[in-house]
Amino acid sequence: MKHYIVKRLLWMIPILIGISFFAFILINLSPSDPAEVAIRVNEVTPTAENIAQMREQLGLDDPFMTRYLTWLSNALQGDFGNSYANNKPVGEEIAKALPPTLYLASVSLLIIVIISVAAGVLCAVKENSITDKTMRGIVFVGTAIPGFWAGILLMWLFAVKLKWLPTSGMTSPASVILPAVTLSLGYIATYVRLIRNNMIQNKRENYVLYGRVRGLKEQTIMKHVFKNSLQTSLTALGMSIPKLIAGTVVIENIFAWPGIGRLCVTAIFNRDFPMIQAYVLIMAVLFVFCNLLVDLGSVWIDPRRRET
């Protein structure tokens, strides 16, 4: 196991370097001059003099690799530069916006696990019954509805018409319900199908037949079926965590949630390159580390996967 962990960690080094390089060259792929953007975003008319001054201040006249290595060295220490929009440190802005996003993603994950497991097991136990077909129909609708449209419908029903929940913002504990439910809808649909299909496949395995021949109770057999069906679902769920965090961009803007997704959209509109670079880098690193944890968890459950 130690050898596998060391090998996976070594593999992460070139991946993380590649990610950092990609995040850095975003500023170079833009058709706009970053110095001019930094001036315009503060509602100052750019001139040849202040553009040259800004280029020197941002270090844009240095060689490409010098700028990249300087940026990477600072990023490793948590310094992503200052925002073009408000001249505040990007690291502080992200640190301020990250907790609301993690809170929203955590509540969404809890909703996903509870509803997906309950509905998936119910569908598998009641295979091809009216309950199963009805649940699959609801799942299909949940998959087909875009997240932004579902969010608007939920807001109209529960906030505007029924006045049960706040429309937007992070003003009370109840504020998280609508955005969390909206964010979890697409994932619930996926995991219900995944758990159902895995359990039905396991129900046809020889160990289930053997258990019934031995006279085991159906409840005991289904517990073993459920346990053996979890591995694929847990792997997919682990990879969904960074997607949940990164996928809050649309939902946070619909519900005016003060998280990192909303911060990213504002940065894109302002062409705030340091903020965009930091967002891309942090999200990509989060994906890589979650992938590592999922792989290690899978290998711990099934040691045969070390050879793959």
Short mmCIF file of C-alpha atoms in Angstrom, two decimals:
data_model
loop_
_atom_site.label_atom_id
_atom_site.label_comp_id
_atom_site.label_asym_id
_atom_site.label_seq_id
_atom_site.Cartn_x
_atom_site.Cartn_y
_atom_site.Cartn_z
CA MET A 1 0.00 0.00 0.00
CA LYS A 2 2.86 2.40 0.84
CA HIS A 3 4.45 1.75 -2.55
CA TYR A 4 1.15 2.52 -4.28
CA ILE A 5 0.69 5.77 -2.30
CA VAL A 6 4.24 6.92 -3.13
CA LYS A 7 3.72 6.09 -6.82
CA ARG A 8 0.44 8.04 -6.94
CA LEU A 9 2.00 11.03 -5.16
CA LEU A 10 4.92 11.06 -7.64
CA TRP A 11 2.45 10.97 -10.53
CA MET A 12 0.73 14.04 -9.10
CA ILE A 13 3.83 16.23 -9.44
CA PRO A 14 3.81 16.57 -13.28
CA ILE A 15 0.02 16.82 -13.24
CA LEU A 16 0.07 19.70 -10.76
CA ILE A 17 2.84 21.45 -12.72
CA GLY A 18 0.78 21.08 -15.90
CA ILE A 19 -2.28 22.49 -14.14
CA SER A 20 -0.37 25.48 -12.80
CA PHE A 21 1.09 26.15 -16.26
CA PHE A 22 -2.37 26.02 -17.85
CA ALA A 23 -3.79 28.37 -15.21
CA PHE A 24 -0.93 30.81 -15.78
CA ILE A 25 -1.14 30.94 -19.59
CA LEU A 26 -4.83 31.93 -19.39
CA ILE A 27 -3.68 35.51 -19.06
CA ASN A 28 -1.57 35.14 -22.22
CA LEU A 29 -4.41 33.60 -24.24
CA SER A 30 -6.62 36.62 -23.67
CA PRO A 31 -6.80 39.00 -26.66
CA SER A 32 -6.77 41.96 -24.23
CA ASP A 33 -3.66 43.50 -22.73
CA PRO A 34 -3.79 42.69 -18.99
CA ALA A 35 -2.30 46.07 -18.16
CA GLU A 36 -5.03 47.86 -20.12
CA VAL A 37 -7.70 45.68 -18.49
CA ALA A 38 -6.35 46.48 -15.02
CA ILE A 39 -6.61 50.19 -15.84
CA ARG A 40 -10.05 50.10 -17.47
CA VAL A 41 -11.64 48.03 -14.66
CA ASN A 42 -10.91 50.95 -12.31
CA GLU A 43 -12.69 53.32 -14.73
CA VAL A 44 -9.46 55.07 -15.70
CA THR A 45 -8.83 55.98 -19.34
CA PRO A 46 -5.76 54.05 -20.53
CA THR A 47 -2.92 56.00 -22.07
CA ALA A 48 0.43 54.87 -23.39
CA GLU A 49 2.12 56.13 -20.22
CA ASN A 50 -0.13 54.53 -17.62
CA ILE A 51 -0.24 51.28 -19.63
CA ALA A 52 3.59 51.14 -19.62
CA GLN A 53 3.59 51.94 -15.90
CA MET A 54 1.03 49.20 -15.20
CA ARG A 55 2.95 46.64 -17.29
CA GLU A 56 6.04 47.37 -15.23
CA GLN A 57 4.04 47.16 -11.97
CA LEU A 58 2.56 43.77 -12.98
CA GLY A 59 5.87 42.47 -14.27
CA LEU A 60 4.46 41.86 -17.74
CA ASP A 61 7.68 42.94 -19.45
CA ASP A 62 9.67 40.13 -17.83
CA PRO A 63 10.40 36.93 -19.82
CA PHE A 64 7.56 34.40 -19.85
CA MET A 65 9.28 31.73 -17.74
CA THR A 66 10.42 34.32 -15.19
CA ARG A 67 6.83 35.49 -14.78
CA TYR A 68 5.56 31.91 -14.55
CA LEU A 69 8.10 30.83 -11.93
CA THR A 70 7.51 33.99 -9.88
CA TRP A 71 3.74 33.49 -10.03
CA LEU A 72 4.04 29.78 -9.14
CA SER A 73 6.39 30.51 -6.24
CA ASN A 74 4.00 33.13 -4.85
CA ALA A 75 0.96 30.88 -5.41
CA LEU A 76 2.59 28.08 -3.41
CA GLN A 77 2.78 30.55 -0.52
CA GLY A 78 -0.89 31.55 -0.93
CA ASP A 79 -0.12 34.82 -2.70
CA PHE A 80 -2.09 35.04 -5.98
CA GLY A 81 -1.53 38.76 -6.46
CA ASN A 82 -4.08 41.55 -6.15
CA SER A 83 -7.46 41.71 -7.81
CA TYR A 84 -7.72 44.10 -10.76
CA ALA A 85 -11.24 45.07 -9.67
CA ASN A 86 -10.68 46.16 -6.06
CA ASN A 87 -6.89 45.85 -5.62
CA LYS A 88 -7.41 43.49 -2.66
CA PRO A 89 -5.32 40.32 -2.26
CA VAL A 90 -6.90 37.50 -4.27
CA GLY A 91 -6.06 34.95 -1.57
CA GLU A 92 -8.05 36.90 1.03
CA GLU A 93 -11.05 37.27 -1.29
CA ILE A 94 -11.08 33.53 -2.01
CA ALA A 95 -10.63 32.66 1.68
CA LYS A 96 -13.66 34.82 2.43
CA ALA A 97 -15.84 33.27 -0.31
CA LEU A 98 -14.80 29.63 0.15
CA PRO A 99 -16.63 28.85 3.46
CA PRO A 100 -20.13 29.70 2.10
CA THR A 101 -19.43 27.49 -0.95
CA LEU A 102 -18.20 24.61 1.22
CA TYR A 103 -21.30 25.01 3.42
CA LEU A 104 -23.59 24.89 0.38
CA ALA A 105 -21.74 21.89 -1.10
CA SER A 106 -21.83 20.02 2.24
CA VAL A 107 -25.60 20.44 2.64
CA SER A 108 -26.09 19.40 -0.99
CA LEU A 109 -23.93 16.31 -0.45
CA LEU A 110 -25.99 15.34 2.60
CA ILE A 111 -29.23 15.68 0.61
CA ILE A 112 -27.74 13.64 -2.25
CA VAL A 113 -26.63 10.77 0.01
CA ILE A 114 -29.88 10.52 2.01
CA ILE A 115 -32.29 10.69 -0.95
CA SER A 116 -30.16 8.68 -3.40
CA VAL A 117 -29.59 5.77 -1.02
CA ALA A 118 -33.23 5.65 0.09
CA ALA A 119 -34.66 5.91 -3.43
CA GLY A 120 -32.02 3.66 -5.03
CA VAL A 121 -32.55 0.85 -2.52
CA LEU A 122 -36.32 1.18 -2.79
CA CYS A 123 -36.19 0.92 -6.60
CA ALA A 124 -33.91 -2.14 -6.42
CA VAL A 125 -36.07 -3.93 -3.85
CA LYS A 126 -39.28 -3.10 -5.78
CA GLU A 127 -37.69 -3.87 -9.18
CA ASN A 128 -40.08 -3.29 -12.12
CA SER A 129 -42.99 -2.48 -9.79
CA ILE A 130 -45.12 0.66 -10.05
CA THR A 131 -42.99 2.24 -7.30
CA ASP A 132 -39.80 1.51 -9.26
CA LYS A 133 -41.24 2.85 -12.52
CA THR A 134 -42.60 5.97 -10.83
CA MET A 135 -39.27 6.66 -9.15
CA ARG A 136 -37.40 6.17 -12.43
CA GLY A 137 -39.81 8.59 -14.12
CA ILE A 138 -39.11 11.22 -11.45
CA VAL A 139 -35.37 10.56 -11.84
CA PHE A 140 -35.65 11.04 -15.61
CA VAL A 141 -37.41 14.38 -15.13
CA GLY A 142 -34.78 15.40 -12.57
CA THR A 143 -32.02 14.61 -15.06
CA ALA A 144 -33.71 16.47 -17.90
CA ILE A 145 -34.38 19.75 -16.07
CA PRO A 146 -31.43 22.20 -16.27
CA GLY A 147 -30.18 23.35 -12.86
CA PHE A 148 -30.84 27.05 -13.47
CA TRP A 149 -34.43 26.34 -14.56
CA ALA A 150 -35.09 24.10 -11.55
CA GLY A 151 -33.70 26.84 -9.30
CA ILE A 152 -36.01 29.46 -10.77
CA LEU A 153 -39.04 27.14 -10.44
CA LEU A 154 -38.23 26.31 -6.81
CA MET A 155 -37.69 29.96 -6.01
CA TRP A 156 -41.02 30.92 -7.62
CA LEU A 157 -42.94 28.17 -5.76
CA PHE A 158 -41.39 28.12 -2.27
CA ALA A 159 -40.19 31.71 -1.95
CA VAL A 160 -42.53 33.87 -4.05
CA LYS A 161 -45.86 31.97 -3.91
CA LEU A 162 -45.74 30.04 -0.63
CA LYS A 163 -43.29 32.41 1.11
CA TRP A 164 -41.81 29.50 3.09
CA LEU A 165 -38.16 30.20 2.32
CA PRO A 166 -35.95 33.22 1.52
CA THR A 167 -35.54 34.04 -2.15
CA SER A 168 -31.79 34.68 -2.06
CA GLY A 169 -28.73 35.58 -0.02
CA MET A 170 -27.28 33.96 3.08
CA THR A 171 -29.44 35.64 5.69
CA SER A 172 -30.64 32.68 7.81
CA PRO A 173 -30.11 28.91 8.17
CA ALA A 174 -33.13 28.35 5.90
CA SER A 175 -31.39 30.28 3.10
CA VAL A 176 -29.33 27.25 2.15
CA ILE A 177 -32.31 24.95 1.48
CA LEU A 178 -33.33 26.15 -2.00
CA PRO A 179 -29.80 26.43 -3.48
CA ALA A 180 -28.76 23.10 -1.91
CA VAL A 181 -31.81 21.27 -3.26
CA THR A 182 -31.29 22.82 -6.70
CA LEU A 183 -27.62 21.85 -6.73
CA SER A 184 -28.34 18.28 -5.65
CA LEU A 185 -31.15 17.50 -8.13
CA GLY A 186 -28.97 16.38 -11.03
CA TYR A 187 -26.73 14.28 -8.78
CA ILE A 188 -29.68 12.57 -7.07
CA ALA A 189 -30.97 11.42 -10.44
CA THR A 190 -27.57 9.96 -11.32
CA TYR A 191 -26.97 8.16 -8.02
CA VAL A 192 -30.46 6.69 -7.76
CA ARG A 193 -29.92 4.99 -11.13
CA LEU A 194 -26.38 3.94 -10.18
CA ILE A 195 -27.36 2.39 -6.83
CA ARG A 196 -30.44 0.72 -8.31
CA ASN A 197 -28.54 -0.83 -11.22
CA ASN A 198 -25.64 -2.02 -9.03
CA MET A 199 -28.00 -3.61 -6.52
CA ILE A 200 -30.04 -5.35 -9.23
CA GLN A 201 -26.82 -6.67 -10.78
CA ASN A 202 -25.64 -7.96 -7.38
CA LYS A 203 -29.01 -9.56 -6.70
CA ARG A 204 -28.29 -11.92 -9.61
CA GLU A 205 -24.90 -13.02 -8.27
CA ASN A 206 -24.32 -16.58 -7.06
CA TYR A 207 -23.73 -15.58 -3.44
CA VAL A 208 -27.33 -14.30 -3.24
CA LEU A 209 -28.68 -17.63 -4.51
CA TYR A 210 -26.41 -19.45 -2.07
CA GLY A 211 -27.68 -17.28 0.80
CA ARG A 212 -31.31 -18.07 -0.06
CA VAL A 213 -30.52 -21.79 -0.27
CA ARG A 214 -29.01 -21.57 3.20
CA GLY A 215 -32.24 -20.04 4.42
CA LEU A 216 -30.95 -16.54 5.21
CA LYS A 217 -33.57 -13.87 5.68
CA GLU A 218 -34.23 -11.64 2.68
CA GLN A 219 -33.36 -8.60 4.81
CA THR A 220 -29.91 -10.06 5.60
CA ILE A 221 -29.29 -10.87 1.94
CA MET A 222 -30.24 -7.33 0.88
CA LYS A 223 -27.78 -5.90 3.43
CA HIS A 224 -24.95 -7.84 1.73
CA VAL A 225 -26.21 -6.80 -1.71
CA PHE A 226 -26.28 -3.16 -0.62
CA LYS A 227 -22.77 -3.33 0.87
CA ASN A 228 -21.32 -4.93 -2.28
CA SER A 229 -23.05 -2.34 -4.46
CA LEU A 230 -21.56 0.64 -2.67
CA GLN A 231 -18.02 0.59 -4.10
CA THR A 232 -18.89 2.06 -7.50
CA SER A 233 -21.26 4.57 -5.92
CA LEU A 234 -18.68 5.68 -3.35
CA THR A 235 -16.07 6.18 -6.08
CA ALA A 236 -18.49 8.29 -8.12
CA LEU A 237 -19.59 10.19 -5.01
CA GLY A 238 -15.99 11.00 -4.11
CA MET A 239 -15.41 12.50 -7.54
CA SER A 240 -18.64 14.49 -7.21
CA ILE A 241 -17.36 16.49 -4.24
CA PRO A 242 -15.07 18.80 -6.26
CA LYS A 243 -17.76 18.96 -8.96
CA LEU A 244 -20.24 20.13 -6.33
CA ILE A 245 -17.86 22.87 -5.20
CA ALA A 246 -16.95 23.95 -8.73
CA GLY A 247 -20.52 23.49 -9.96
CA THR A 248 -21.98 26.13 -7.68
CA VAL A 249 -21.21 28.89 -10.19
CA VAL A 250 -24.70 29.05 -11.72
CA ILE A 251 -26.61 28.26 -8.52
CA GLU A 252 -24.75 30.87 -6.47
CA ASN A 253 -25.60 33.54 -9.04
CA ILE A 254 -29.27 32.57 -9.18
CA PHE A 255 -29.65 32.67 -5.38
CA ALA A 256 -27.13 35.50 -4.77
CA TRP A 257 -25.05 33.13 -2.62
CA PRO A 258 -21.80 34.84 -1.52
CA GLY A 259 -19.51 31.97 -2.52
CA ILE A 260 -16.51 31.35 -4.72
CA GLY A 261 -18.63 30.55 -7.80
CA ARG A 262 -20.25 33.98 -7.71
CA LEU A 263 -16.82 35.51 -7.15
CA CYS A 264 -15.54 33.71 -10.26
CA VAL A 265 -18.40 34.95 -12.47
CA THR A 266 -17.82 38.53 -11.29
CA ALA A 267 -14.11 38.09 -12.07
CA ILE A 268 -14.91 36.82 -15.58
CA PHE A 269 -17.15 39.84 -16.30
CA ASN A 270 -14.42 42.17 -15.03
CA ARG A 271 -11.67 40.18 -16.80
CA ASP A 272 -9.98 40.02 -13.41
CA PHE A 273 -7.19 37.66 -14.52
CA PRO A 274 -5.47 37.07 -11.13
CA MET A 275 -8.80 35.98 -9.62
CA ILE A 276 -9.60 33.69 -12.58
CA GLN A 277 -6.13 32.13 -12.46
CA ALA A 278 -6.45 31.44 -8.74
CA TYR A 279 -9.94 29.95 -9.16
CA VAL A 280 -8.83 27.62 -11.98
CA LEU A 281 -5.74 26.52 -10.06
CA ILE A 282 -7.57 25.86 -6.78
CA MET A 283 -10.43 23.94 -8.44
CA ALA A 284 -8.03 21.83 -10.52
CA VAL A 285 -5.88 20.98 -7.51
CA LEU A 286 -9.05 20.08 -5.59
CA PHE A 287 -10.04 17.66 -8.37
CA VAL A 288 -6.60 16.03 -8.34
CA PHE A 289 -6.54 15.53 -4.56
CA CYS A 290 -10.12 14.21 -4.45
CA ASN A 291 -9.20 11.79 -7.24
CA LEU A 292 -6.22 10.64 -5.18
CA LEU A 293 -8.35 10.09 -2.07
CA VAL A 294 -10.96 8.17 -4.08
CA ASP A 295 -8.25 5.95 -5.63
CA LEU A 296 -6.69 5.25 -2.23
CA GLY A 297 -10.10 4.45 -0.77
CA SER A 298 -10.89 2.09 -3.66
CA VAL A 299 -7.56 0.30 -3.30
CA TRP A 300 -8.06 -0.02 0.44
CA ILE A 301 -11.47 -1.65 -0.17
CA ASP A 302 -10.27 -3.82 -3.08
CA PRO A 303 -6.45 -4.42 -3.03
CA ARG A 304 -6.61 -6.02 -6.52
CA ARG A 305 -6.93 -2.51 -7.98
CA ARG A 306 -3.30 -1.73 -7.09
CA GLU A 307 -2.27 -3.56 -10.23
CA THR A 308 -4.46 -1.40 -12.52
#
